[in-house]
Amino acid sequence: MNDDTMAGTWKQLRGKAKIAWGKLTDDDLDVIDGKKDQLVGKVQEHYGHTREEAQRLVDEFWNEGDRP
């Protein structure tokens, strides 16, 4: 999936992101709007992960979006 944005499928993945990271608010998800770098930042902010750890977690989540 495009590393910059998955705007076309974000509405579908939004719910999965909320399940994966329950601390993300609806406002956070609105700001993220399918942008990977925004999701990394919000995961880092809310969970206190290092940038690298947040990036790894989001990469795993993002790559699952490529699967049918």
mmCIF file with all atom_site columns, C-alpha atoms in Angstrom:
data_model
loop_
_atom_site.group_PDB
_atom_site.id
_atom_site.type_symbol
_atom_site.label_atom_id
_atom_site.label_alt_id
_atom_site.label_comp_id
_atom_site.label_asym_id
_atom_site.label_entity_id
_atom_site.label_seq_id
_atom_site.pdbx_PDB_ins_code
_atom_site.Cartn_x
_atom_site.Cartn_y
_atom_site.Cartn_z
_atom_site.occupancy
_atom_site.B_iso_or_equiv
_atom_site.pdbx_formal_charge
_atom_site.auth_seq_id
_atom_site.auth_comp_id
_atom_site.auth_asym_id
_atom_site.auth_atom_id
_atom_site.pdbx_PDB_model_num
ATOM 1  C CA . MET A 1 1  ? 0.000   0.000  0.000  1.00 0.00 ? 1  MET A CA 1
ATOM 2  C CA . ASN A 1 2  ? 1.168   3.532  -0.656 1.00 0.00 ? 2  ASN A CA 1
ATOM 3  C CA . ASP A 1 3  ? 3.404   4.586  2.221  1.00 0.00 ? 3  ASP A CA 1
ATOM 4  C CA . ASP A 1 4  ? 2.118   8.154  2.275  1.00 0.00 ? 4  ASP A CA 1
ATOM 5  C CA . THR A 1 5  ? -1.611  7.718  2.386  1.00 0.00 ? 5  THR A CA 1
ATOM 6  C CA . MET A 1 6  ? -4.296  5.103  2.224  1.00 0.00 ? 6  MET A CA 1
ATOM 7  C CA . ALA A 1 7  ? -7.100  7.607  2.041  1.00 0.00 ? 7  ALA A CA 1
ATOM 8  C CA . GLY A 1 8  ? -9.204  5.364  -0.183 1.00 0.00 ? 8  GLY A CA 1
ATOM 9  C CA . THR A 1 9  ? -9.327  2.620  2.414  1.00 0.00 ? 9  THR A CA 1
ATOM 10 C CA . TRP A 1 10 ? -8.949  4.741  5.542  1.00 0.00 ? 10 TRP A CA 1
ATOM 11 C CA . LYS A 1 11 ? -12.664 4.620  6.337  1.00 0.00 ? 11 LYS A CA 1
ATOM 12 C CA . GLN A 1 12 ? -12.443 0.830  6.476  1.00 0.00 ? 12 GLN A CA 1
ATOM 13 C CA . LEU A 1 13 ? -9.178  0.783  8.407  1.00 0.00 ? 13 LEU A CA 1
ATOM 14 C CA . ARG A 1 14 ? -10.217 3.518  10.813 1.00 0.00 ? 14 ARG A CA 1
ATOM 15 C CA . GLY A 1 15 ? -12.187 1.066  12.922 1.00 0.00 ? 15 GLY A CA 1
ATOM 16 C CA . LYS A 1 16 ? -9.299  -1.396 12.938 1.00 0.00 ? 16 LYS A CA 1
ATOM 17 C CA . ALA A 1 17 ? -6.943  1.395  14.031 1.00 0.00 ? 17 ALA A CA 1
ATOM 18 C CA . LYS A 1 18 ? -9.331  2.262  16.868 1.00 0.00 ? 18 LYS A CA 1
ATOM 19 C CA . ILE A 1 19 ? -9.291  -1.377 17.984 1.00 0.00 ? 19 ILE A CA 1
ATOM 20 C CA . ALA A 1 20 ? -5.499  -1.654 17.681 1.00 0.00 ? 20 ALA A CA 1
ATOM 21 C CA . TRP A 1 21 ? -4.888  1.632  19.509 1.00 0.00 ? 21 TRP A CA 1
ATOM 22 C CA . GLY A 1 22 ? -7.867  2.302  21.756 1.00 0.00 ? 22 GLY A CA 1
ATOM 23 C CA . LYS A 1 23 ? -6.322  5.475  23.145 1.00 0.00 ? 23 LYS A CA 1
ATOM 24 C CA . LEU A 1 24 ? -6.748  7.171  19.764 1.00 0.00 ? 24 LEU A CA 1
ATOM 25 C CA . THR A 1 25 ? -9.741  9.478  19.796 1.00 0.00 ? 25 THR A CA 1
ATOM 26 C CA . ASP A 1 26 ? -12.112 10.175 16.935 1.00 0.00 ? 26 ASP A CA 1
ATOM 27 C CA . ASP A 1 27 ? -10.448 13.583 16.646 1.00 0.00 ? 27 ASP A CA 1
ATOM 28 C CA . ASP A 1 28 ? -7.049  11.861 16.339 1.00 0.00 ? 28 ASP A CA 1
ATOM 29 C CA . LEU A 1 29 ? -8.409  9.614  13.605 1.00 0.00 ? 29 LEU A CA 1
ATOM 30 C CA . ASP A 1 30 ? -9.823  12.647 11.788 1.00 0.00 ? 30 ASP A CA 1
ATOM 31 C CA . VAL A 1 31 ? -6.401  14.321 11.896 1.00 0.00 ? 31 VAL A CA 1
ATOM 32 C CA . ILE A 1 32 ? -4.637  11.154 10.742 1.00 0.00 ? 32 ILE A CA 1
ATOM 33 C CA . ASP A 1 33 ? -7.005  10.860 7.762  1.00 0.00 ? 33 ASP A CA 1
ATOM 34 C CA . GLY A 1 34 ? -5.089  7.935  6.260  1.00 0.00 ? 34 GLY A CA 1
ATOM 35 C CA . LYS A 1 35 ? -1.623  9.498  6.566  1.00 0.00 ? 35 LYS A CA 1
ATOM 36 C CA . LYS A 1 36 ? 0.946   7.045  7.837  1.00 0.00 ? 36 LYS A CA 1
ATOM 37 C CA . ASP A 1 37 ? 3.287   9.613  9.368  1.00 0.00 ? 37 ASP A CA 1
ATOM 38 C CA . GLN A 1 38 ? 0.382   11.138 11.310 1.00 0.00 ? 38 GLN A CA 1
ATOM 39 C CA . LEU A 1 39 ? -0.579  7.710  12.654 1.00 0.00 ? 39 LEU A CA 1
ATOM 40 C CA . VAL A 1 40 ? 3.007   7.051  13.749 1.00 0.00 ? 40 VAL A CA 1
ATOM 41 C CA . GLY A 1 41 ? 3.085   10.362 15.596 1.00 0.00 ? 41 GLY A CA 1
ATOM 42 C CA . LYS A 1 42 ? -0.221  9.762  17.358 1.00 0.00 ? 42 LYS A CA 1
ATOM 43 C CA . VAL A 1 43 ? 0.740   6.220  18.396 1.00 0.00 ? 43 VAL A CA 1
ATOM 44 C CA . GLN A 1 44 ? 4.040   7.555  19.721 1.00 0.00 ? 44 GLN A CA 1
ATOM 45 C CA . GLU A 1 45 ? 2.292   10.390 21.568 1.00 0.00 ? 45 GLU A CA 1
ATOM 46 C CA . HIS A 1 46 ? -0.455  8.329  23.191 1.00 0.00 ? 46 HIS A CA 1
ATOM 47 C CA . TYR A 1 47 ? 1.550   5.216  24.047 1.00 0.00 ? 47 TYR A CA 1
ATOM 48 C CA . GLY A 1 48 ? 4.979   6.667  24.826 1.00 0.00 ? 48 GLY A CA 1
ATOM 49 C CA . HIS A 1 49 ? 6.774   4.485  22.287 1.00 0.00 ? 49 HIS A CA 1
ATOM 50 C CA . THR A 1 50 ? 10.005  5.541  20.688 1.00 0.00 ? 50 THR A CA 1
ATOM 51 C CA . ARG A 1 51 ? 9.616   6.799  17.133 1.00 0.00 ? 51 ARG A CA 1
ATOM 52 C CA . GLU A 1 52 ? 11.191  3.570  15.868 1.00 0.00 ? 52 GLU A CA 1
ATOM 53 C CA . GLU A 1 53 ? 8.821   1.335  17.845 1.00 0.00 ? 53 GLU A CA 1
ATOM 54 C CA . ALA A 1 54 ? 5.772   3.337  16.787 1.00 0.00 ? 54 ALA A CA 1
ATOM 55 C CA . GLN A 1 55 ? 6.991   3.143  13.174 1.00 0.00 ? 55 GLN A CA 1
ATOM 56 C CA . ARG A 1 56 ? 7.373   -0.652 13.418 1.00 0.00 ? 56 ARG A CA 1
ATOM 57 C CA . LEU A 1 57 ? 3.885   -1.089 14.872 1.00 0.00 ? 57 LEU A CA 1
ATOM 58 C CA . VAL A 1 58 ? 2.299   1.151  12.244 1.00 0.00 ? 58 VAL A CA 1
ATOM 59 C CA . ASP A 1 59 ? 4.232   -0.584 9.458  1.00 0.00 ? 59 ASP A CA 1
ATOM 60 C CA . GLU A 1 60 ? 2.801   -3.921 10.590 1.00 0.00 ? 60 GLU A CA 1
ATOM 61 C CA . PHE A 1 61 ? -0.698  -2.449 10.716 1.00 0.00 ? 61 PHE A CA 1
ATOM 62 C CA . TRP A 1 62 ? -0.247  -0.673 7.358  1.00 0.00 ? 62 TRP A CA 1
ATOM 63 C CA . ASN A 1 63 ? 0.999   -3.831 5.624  1.00 0.00 ? 63 ASN A CA 1
ATOM 64 C CA . GLU A 1 64 ? -2.060  -5.736 6.814  1.00 0.00 ? 64 GLU A CA 1
ATOM 65 C CA . GLY A 1 65 ? -4.095  -3.254 4.761  1.00 0.00 ? 65 GLY A CA 1
ATOM 66 C CA . ASP A 1 66 ? -2.529  -4.774 1.623  1.00 0.00 ? 66 ASP A CA 1
ATOM 67 C CA . ARG A 1 67 ? -4.102  -8.130 2.358  1.00 0.00 ? 67 ARG A CA 1
ATOM 68 C CA . PRO A 1 68 ? -7.464  -9.012 0.876  1.00 0.00 ? 68 PRO A CA 1
#
